Coordinates of C-alpha atoms and ligand atoms in Angstrom, one line a residue:
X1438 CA -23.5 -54.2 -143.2
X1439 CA -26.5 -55.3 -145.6
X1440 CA -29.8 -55.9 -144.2
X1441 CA -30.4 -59.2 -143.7
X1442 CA -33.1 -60.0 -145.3
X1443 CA -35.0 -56.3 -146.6
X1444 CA -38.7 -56.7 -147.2
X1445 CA -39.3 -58.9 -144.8
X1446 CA -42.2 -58.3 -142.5
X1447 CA -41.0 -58.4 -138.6
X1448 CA -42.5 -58.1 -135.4
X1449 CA -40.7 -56.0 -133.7
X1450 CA -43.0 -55.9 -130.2
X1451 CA -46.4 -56.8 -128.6
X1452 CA -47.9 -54.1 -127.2
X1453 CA -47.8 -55.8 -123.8
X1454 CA -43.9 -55.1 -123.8
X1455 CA -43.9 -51.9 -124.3
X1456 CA -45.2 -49.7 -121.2
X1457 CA -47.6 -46.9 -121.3
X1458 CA -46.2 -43.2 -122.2
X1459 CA -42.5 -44.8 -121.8
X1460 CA -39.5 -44.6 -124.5
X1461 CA -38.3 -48.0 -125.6
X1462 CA -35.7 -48.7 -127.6
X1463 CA -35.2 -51.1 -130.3
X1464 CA -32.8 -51.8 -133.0
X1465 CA -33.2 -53.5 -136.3
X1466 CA -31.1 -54.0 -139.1
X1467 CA -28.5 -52.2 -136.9
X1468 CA -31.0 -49.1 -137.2
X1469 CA -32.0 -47.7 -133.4
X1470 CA -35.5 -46.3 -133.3
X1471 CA -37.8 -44.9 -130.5
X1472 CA -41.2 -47.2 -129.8
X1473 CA -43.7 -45.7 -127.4
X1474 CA -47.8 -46.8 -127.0
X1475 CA -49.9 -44.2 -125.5
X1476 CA -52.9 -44.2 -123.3
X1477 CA -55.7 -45.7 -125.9
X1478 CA -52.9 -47.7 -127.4
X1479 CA -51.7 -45.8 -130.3
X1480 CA -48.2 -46.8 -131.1
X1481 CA -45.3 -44.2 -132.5
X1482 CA -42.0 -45.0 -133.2
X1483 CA -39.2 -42.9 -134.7
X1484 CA -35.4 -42.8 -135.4
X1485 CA -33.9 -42.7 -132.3
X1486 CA -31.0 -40.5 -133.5
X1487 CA -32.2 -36.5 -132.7
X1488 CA -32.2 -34.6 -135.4
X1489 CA -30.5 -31.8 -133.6
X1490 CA -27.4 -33.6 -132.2
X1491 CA -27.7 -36.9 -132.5
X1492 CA -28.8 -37.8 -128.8
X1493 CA -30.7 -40.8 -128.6
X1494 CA -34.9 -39.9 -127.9
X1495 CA -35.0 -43.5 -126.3
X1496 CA -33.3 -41.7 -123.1
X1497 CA -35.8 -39.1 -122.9
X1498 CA -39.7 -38.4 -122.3
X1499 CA -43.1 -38.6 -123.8
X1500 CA -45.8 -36.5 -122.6
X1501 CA -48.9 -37.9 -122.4
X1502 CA -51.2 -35.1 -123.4
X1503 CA -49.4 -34.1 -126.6
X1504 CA -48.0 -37.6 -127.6
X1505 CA -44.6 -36.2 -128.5
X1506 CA -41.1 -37.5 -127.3
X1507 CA -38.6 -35.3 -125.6
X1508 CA -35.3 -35.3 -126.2
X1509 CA -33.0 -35.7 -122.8
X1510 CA -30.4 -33.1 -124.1
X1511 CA -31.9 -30.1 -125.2
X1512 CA -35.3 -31.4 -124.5
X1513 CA -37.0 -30.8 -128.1
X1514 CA -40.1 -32.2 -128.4
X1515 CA -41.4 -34.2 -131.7
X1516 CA -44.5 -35.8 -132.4
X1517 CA -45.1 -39.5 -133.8
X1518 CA -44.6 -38.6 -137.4
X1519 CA -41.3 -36.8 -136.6
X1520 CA -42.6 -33.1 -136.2
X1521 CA -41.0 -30.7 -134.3
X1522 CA -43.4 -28.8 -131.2
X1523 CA -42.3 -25.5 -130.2
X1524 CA -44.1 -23.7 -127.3
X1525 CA -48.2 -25.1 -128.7
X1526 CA -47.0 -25.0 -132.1
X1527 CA -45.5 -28.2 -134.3
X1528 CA -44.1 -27.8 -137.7
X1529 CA -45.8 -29.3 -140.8
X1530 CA -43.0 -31.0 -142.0
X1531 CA -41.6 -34.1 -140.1
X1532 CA -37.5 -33.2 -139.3
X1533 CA -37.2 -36.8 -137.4
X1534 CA -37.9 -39.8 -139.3
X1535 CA -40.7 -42.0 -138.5
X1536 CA -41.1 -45.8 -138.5
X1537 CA -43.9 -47.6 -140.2
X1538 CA -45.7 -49.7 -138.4
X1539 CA -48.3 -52.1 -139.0
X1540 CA -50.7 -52.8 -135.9
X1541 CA -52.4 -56.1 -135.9
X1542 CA -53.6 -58.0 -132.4
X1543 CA -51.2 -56.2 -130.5
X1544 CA -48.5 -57.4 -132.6
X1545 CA -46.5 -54.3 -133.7
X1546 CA -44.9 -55.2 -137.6
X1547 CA -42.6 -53.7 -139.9
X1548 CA -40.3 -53.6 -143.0
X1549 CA -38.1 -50.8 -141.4
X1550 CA -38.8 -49.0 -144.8
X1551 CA -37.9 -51.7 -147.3
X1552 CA -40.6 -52.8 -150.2
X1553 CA -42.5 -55.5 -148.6
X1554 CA -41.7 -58.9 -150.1
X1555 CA -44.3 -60.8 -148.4
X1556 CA -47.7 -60.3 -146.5
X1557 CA -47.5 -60.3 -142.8
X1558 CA -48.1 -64.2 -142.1
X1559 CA -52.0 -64.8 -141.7
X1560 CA -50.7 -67.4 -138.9
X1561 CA -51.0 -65.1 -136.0
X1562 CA -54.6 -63.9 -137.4
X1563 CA -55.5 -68.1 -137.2
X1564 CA -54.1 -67.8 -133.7
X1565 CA -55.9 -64.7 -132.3
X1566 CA -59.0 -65.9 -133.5
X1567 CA -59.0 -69.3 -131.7
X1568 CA -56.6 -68.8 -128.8
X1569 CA -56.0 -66.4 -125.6
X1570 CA -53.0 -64.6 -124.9
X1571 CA -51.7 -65.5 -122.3
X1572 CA -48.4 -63.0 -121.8
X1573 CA -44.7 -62.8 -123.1
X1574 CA -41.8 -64.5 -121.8
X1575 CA -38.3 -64.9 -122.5
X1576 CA -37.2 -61.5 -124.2
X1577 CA -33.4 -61.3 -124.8
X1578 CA -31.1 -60.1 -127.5
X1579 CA -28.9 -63.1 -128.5
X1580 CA -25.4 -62.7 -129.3
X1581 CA -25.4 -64.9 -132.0
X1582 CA -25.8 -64.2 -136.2
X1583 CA -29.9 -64.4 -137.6
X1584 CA -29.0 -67.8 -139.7
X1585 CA -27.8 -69.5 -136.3
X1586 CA -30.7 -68.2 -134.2
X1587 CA -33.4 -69.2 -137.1
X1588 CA -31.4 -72.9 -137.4
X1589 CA -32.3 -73.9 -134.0
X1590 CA -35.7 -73.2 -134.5
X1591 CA -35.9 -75.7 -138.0
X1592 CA -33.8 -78.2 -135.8
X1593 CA -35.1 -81.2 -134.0
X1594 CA -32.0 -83.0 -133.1
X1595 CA -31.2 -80.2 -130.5
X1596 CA -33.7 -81.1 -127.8
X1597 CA -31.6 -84.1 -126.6
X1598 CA -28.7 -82.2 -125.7
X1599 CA -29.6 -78.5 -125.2
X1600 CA -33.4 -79.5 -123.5
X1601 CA -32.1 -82.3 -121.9
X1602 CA -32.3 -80.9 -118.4
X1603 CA -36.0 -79.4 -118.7
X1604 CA -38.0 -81.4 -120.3
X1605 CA -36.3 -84.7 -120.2
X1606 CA -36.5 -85.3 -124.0
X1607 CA -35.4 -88.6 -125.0
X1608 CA -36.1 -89.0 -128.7
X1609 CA -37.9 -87.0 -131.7
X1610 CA -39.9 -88.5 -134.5
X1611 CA -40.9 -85.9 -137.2
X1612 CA -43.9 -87.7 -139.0
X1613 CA -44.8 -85.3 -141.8
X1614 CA -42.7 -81.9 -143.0
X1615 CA -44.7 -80.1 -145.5
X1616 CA -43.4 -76.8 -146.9
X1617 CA -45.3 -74.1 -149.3
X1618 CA -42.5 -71.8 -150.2
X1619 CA -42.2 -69.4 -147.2
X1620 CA -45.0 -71.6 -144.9
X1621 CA -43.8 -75.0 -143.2
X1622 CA -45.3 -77.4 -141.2
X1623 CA -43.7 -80.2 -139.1
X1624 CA -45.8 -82.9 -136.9
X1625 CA -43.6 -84.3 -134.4
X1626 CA -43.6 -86.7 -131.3
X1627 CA -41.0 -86.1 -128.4
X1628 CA -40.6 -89.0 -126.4
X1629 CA -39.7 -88.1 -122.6
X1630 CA -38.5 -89.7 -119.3
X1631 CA -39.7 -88.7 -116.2
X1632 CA -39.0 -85.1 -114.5
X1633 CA -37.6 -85.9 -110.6
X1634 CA -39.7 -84.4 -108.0
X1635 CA -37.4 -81.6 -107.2
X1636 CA -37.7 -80.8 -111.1
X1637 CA -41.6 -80.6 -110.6
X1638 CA -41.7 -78.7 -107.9
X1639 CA -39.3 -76.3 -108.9
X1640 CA -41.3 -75.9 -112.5
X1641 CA -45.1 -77.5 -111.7
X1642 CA -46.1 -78.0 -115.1
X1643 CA -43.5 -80.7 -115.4
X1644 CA -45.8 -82.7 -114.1
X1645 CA -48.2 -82.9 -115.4
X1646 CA -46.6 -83.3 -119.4
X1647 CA -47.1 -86.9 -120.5
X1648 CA -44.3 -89.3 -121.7
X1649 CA -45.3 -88.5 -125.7
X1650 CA -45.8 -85.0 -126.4
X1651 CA -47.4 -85.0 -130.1
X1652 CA -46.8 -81.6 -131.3
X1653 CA -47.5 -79.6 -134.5
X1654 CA -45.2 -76.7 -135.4
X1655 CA -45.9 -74.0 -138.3
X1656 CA -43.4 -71.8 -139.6
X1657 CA -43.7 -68.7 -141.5
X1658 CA -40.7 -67.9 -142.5
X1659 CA -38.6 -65.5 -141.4
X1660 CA -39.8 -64.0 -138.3
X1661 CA -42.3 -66.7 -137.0
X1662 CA -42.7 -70.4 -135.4
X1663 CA -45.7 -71.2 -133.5
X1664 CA -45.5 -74.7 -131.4
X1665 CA -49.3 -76.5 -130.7
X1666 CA -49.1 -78.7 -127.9
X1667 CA -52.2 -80.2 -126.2
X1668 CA -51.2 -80.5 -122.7
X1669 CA -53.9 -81.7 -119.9
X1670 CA -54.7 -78.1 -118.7
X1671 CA -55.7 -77.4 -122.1
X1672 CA -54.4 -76.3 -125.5
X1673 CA -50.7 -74.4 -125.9
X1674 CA -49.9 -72.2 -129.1
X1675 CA -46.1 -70.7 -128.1
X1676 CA -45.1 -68.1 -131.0
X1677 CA -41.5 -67.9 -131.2
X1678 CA -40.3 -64.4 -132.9
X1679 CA -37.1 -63.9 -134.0
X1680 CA -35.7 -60.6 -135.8
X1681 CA -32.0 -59.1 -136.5
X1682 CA -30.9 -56.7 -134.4
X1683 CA -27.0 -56.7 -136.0
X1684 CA -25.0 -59.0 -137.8
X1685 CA -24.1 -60.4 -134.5
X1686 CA -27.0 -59.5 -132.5
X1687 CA -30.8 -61.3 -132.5
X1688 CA -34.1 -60.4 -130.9
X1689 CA -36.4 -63.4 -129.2
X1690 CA -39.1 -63.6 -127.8
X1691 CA -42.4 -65.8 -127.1
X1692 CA -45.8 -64.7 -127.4
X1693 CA -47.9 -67.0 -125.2
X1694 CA -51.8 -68.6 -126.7
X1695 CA -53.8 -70.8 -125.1
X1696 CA -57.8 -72.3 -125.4
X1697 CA -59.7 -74.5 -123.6
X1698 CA -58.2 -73.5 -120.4
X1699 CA -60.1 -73.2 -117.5
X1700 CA -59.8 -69.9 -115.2
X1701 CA -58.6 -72.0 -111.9
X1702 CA -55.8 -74.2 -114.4
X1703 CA -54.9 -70.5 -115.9
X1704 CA -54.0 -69.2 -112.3
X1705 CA -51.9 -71.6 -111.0
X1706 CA -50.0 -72.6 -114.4
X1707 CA -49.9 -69.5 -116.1
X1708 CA -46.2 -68.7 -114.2
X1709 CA -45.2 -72.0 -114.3
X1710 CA -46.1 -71.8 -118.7
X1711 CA -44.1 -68.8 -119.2
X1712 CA -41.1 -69.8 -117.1
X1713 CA -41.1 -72.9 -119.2
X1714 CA -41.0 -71.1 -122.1
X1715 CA -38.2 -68.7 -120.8
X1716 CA -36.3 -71.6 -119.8
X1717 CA -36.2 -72.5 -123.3
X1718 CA -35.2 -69.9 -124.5
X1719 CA -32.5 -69.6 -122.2
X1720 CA -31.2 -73.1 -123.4
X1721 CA -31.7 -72.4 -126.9
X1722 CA -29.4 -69.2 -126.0
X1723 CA -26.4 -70.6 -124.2
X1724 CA -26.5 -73.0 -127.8
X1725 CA -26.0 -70.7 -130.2
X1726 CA -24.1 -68.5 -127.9
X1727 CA -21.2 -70.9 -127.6
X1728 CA -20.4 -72.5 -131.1
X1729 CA -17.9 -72.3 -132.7
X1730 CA -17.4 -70.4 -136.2
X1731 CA -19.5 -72.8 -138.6
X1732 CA -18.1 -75.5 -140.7
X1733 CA -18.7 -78.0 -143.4
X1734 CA -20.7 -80.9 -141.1
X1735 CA -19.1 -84.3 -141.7
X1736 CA -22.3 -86.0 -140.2
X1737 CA -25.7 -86.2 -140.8
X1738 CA -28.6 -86.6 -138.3
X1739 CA -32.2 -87.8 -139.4
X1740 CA -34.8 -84.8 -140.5
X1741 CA -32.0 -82.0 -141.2
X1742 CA -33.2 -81.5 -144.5
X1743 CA -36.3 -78.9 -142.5
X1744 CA -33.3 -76.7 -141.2
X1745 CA -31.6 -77.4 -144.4
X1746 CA -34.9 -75.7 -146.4
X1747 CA -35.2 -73.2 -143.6
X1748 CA -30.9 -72.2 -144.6
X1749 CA -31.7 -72.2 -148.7
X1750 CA -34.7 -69.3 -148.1
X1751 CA -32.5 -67.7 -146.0
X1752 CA -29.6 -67.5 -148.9
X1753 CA -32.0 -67.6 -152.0
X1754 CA -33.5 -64.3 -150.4
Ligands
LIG2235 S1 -29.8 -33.3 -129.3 FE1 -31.8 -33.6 -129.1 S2 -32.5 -31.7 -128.5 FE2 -30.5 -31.3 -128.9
LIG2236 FE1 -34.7 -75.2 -128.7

């Protein structure tokens, strides 16, 4: 398969998903490779094919005092850039490939090798400096194409039907959609009924969301859209990353900001936030997970024209 969409920056991880001295495994652009963090927080990642036989590193071991992975099947050991250790000694030359990876506020980046075609969005920079992080939720590899995945994110005629149940959302009025080539901004106004009480206690911060939600949503296309929502315990940025795993496959997850929060509100919402979130994500899921194979539309619902934008970058790439 091509790549869909080379030169792209994308986040593949936050450093809070990935463990301490532990082999993950991720896969982009139907590449596997082998992330691991260390103890100060240095981050390595290499193919995850071995270059002796081919047996995946992701299965095996890192030791802590060297910072090298082991392979499970004949247990060689390489080093982050790829080197091979025997006995005390490595090699000079790398024999595994490596993965570059650009650090920033815990947010692990790459272009998987490609020439970069654009800077890695300054909107998470403007984030970190104002907001907290709060945690990740809702990881999960969709099955569903990279187009689909990114289309629900530019659509705001989906929260009737697939949000329905959560959040109760009645209408959505998109007042202003500004877009700067690859940067977009939408201000919108979700209209709500009430949540029952066995919604609210189930999910508590149901409760306490007001009948208008007036929200503000940036996009940086392709990996990124952050959500701002003032809420009554205090100030929300949700990051939403998306990133192709295969044709068919697609990586999600939220990274969770929030300011003027107080430490008591923090405890006893921060659960009930990121379940919210997860729920969403779940939602947006069982969406894209069911359509059909897509077709000419023969209607037309208000504000399309943002997903519509969001469609032409993808294919003017
Ligand atoms: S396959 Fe990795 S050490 Fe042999
Ligand atoms: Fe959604």
């Amino acid at each position: 398969m091509e790549p869909i969409l080379p030169g792209a920056p994308w986040l593949i991880a936050h450093k809070s998903m990935l463990g301490v001295n532990k082999p993950n495994k991720i896969t982009l652009n139907e590449q596997d490779y082998v992330i691991w963090q260390n103890q100060k927080g240095e981050v390595f990642a290499l193919d995850n094919i071995c270059p002796h036989m081919q047996a995946p590193l992701s299965n095996g071991w890192v030791c802590q005092e060297k910072d090298t992975i082991t392979c499970p099947f004949h247990a060689l050991e390489f080093d982050g850039q790829g080197r091979l250790y025997q006995g005390d000694k490595k090699d000079i030359q790398p024999i595994a490939k490596s993965l570059e990876l650009v650090v920033n506020n815990d947010c692990i980046w790459t272009y998987a090798g490609f020439e970069p075609k654009l800077p890695i969005p300054d909107l998470h920079q403007i984030i970190v400096d104002e907001y907290e992080f709060i945690g990740v939720a809702g990881e999960k590899s969709i099955q569903g194409d990279f187009l689909s995945n990114l289309m629900v994110n530019y659509d705001y005629n989906h929260q009737n039907g697939t949000h329905k149940e959560l959040f109760k959302i009645t209408s959505c009025n998109v007042s202003s959609f500004e877009e700067k080539g690859y940067y977009a901004t939408v201000k919108q106004d979700l209209m709500r009924a009430n949540n029952t009480l066995g919604e609210i206690v189930k999910n508590p911060i149901l409760g306490i969301f007001p009948k208008i939600l007036s929200n503000t949503l940036e996009y940086a296309f392709p990996s990124t859209t952050a959500f701002f929502a003032k809420t009554p315990i205090g100030d929300i940025a949700q990051i939403h990353i998306l990133y192709p795993e295969t044709e068919k496959r697609t990586k999600t997850f939220i990274l969770m900001y929030a300011k003027n929060i107080n430490h008591l509100m923090k405890f006893l919402f921060k659960n009930s936030v990121l379940q919210a979130a997860a729920t969403v994500i779940e939602q947006d899921t069982g969406a894209v997970e069911n359509l059909y194979p897509r077709q000419k539309s023969k209607i037309r619902l208000p504000n399309e024209e943002i997903m519509f934008y969001a469609e032409k970058l993808y294919s003017d790439w």
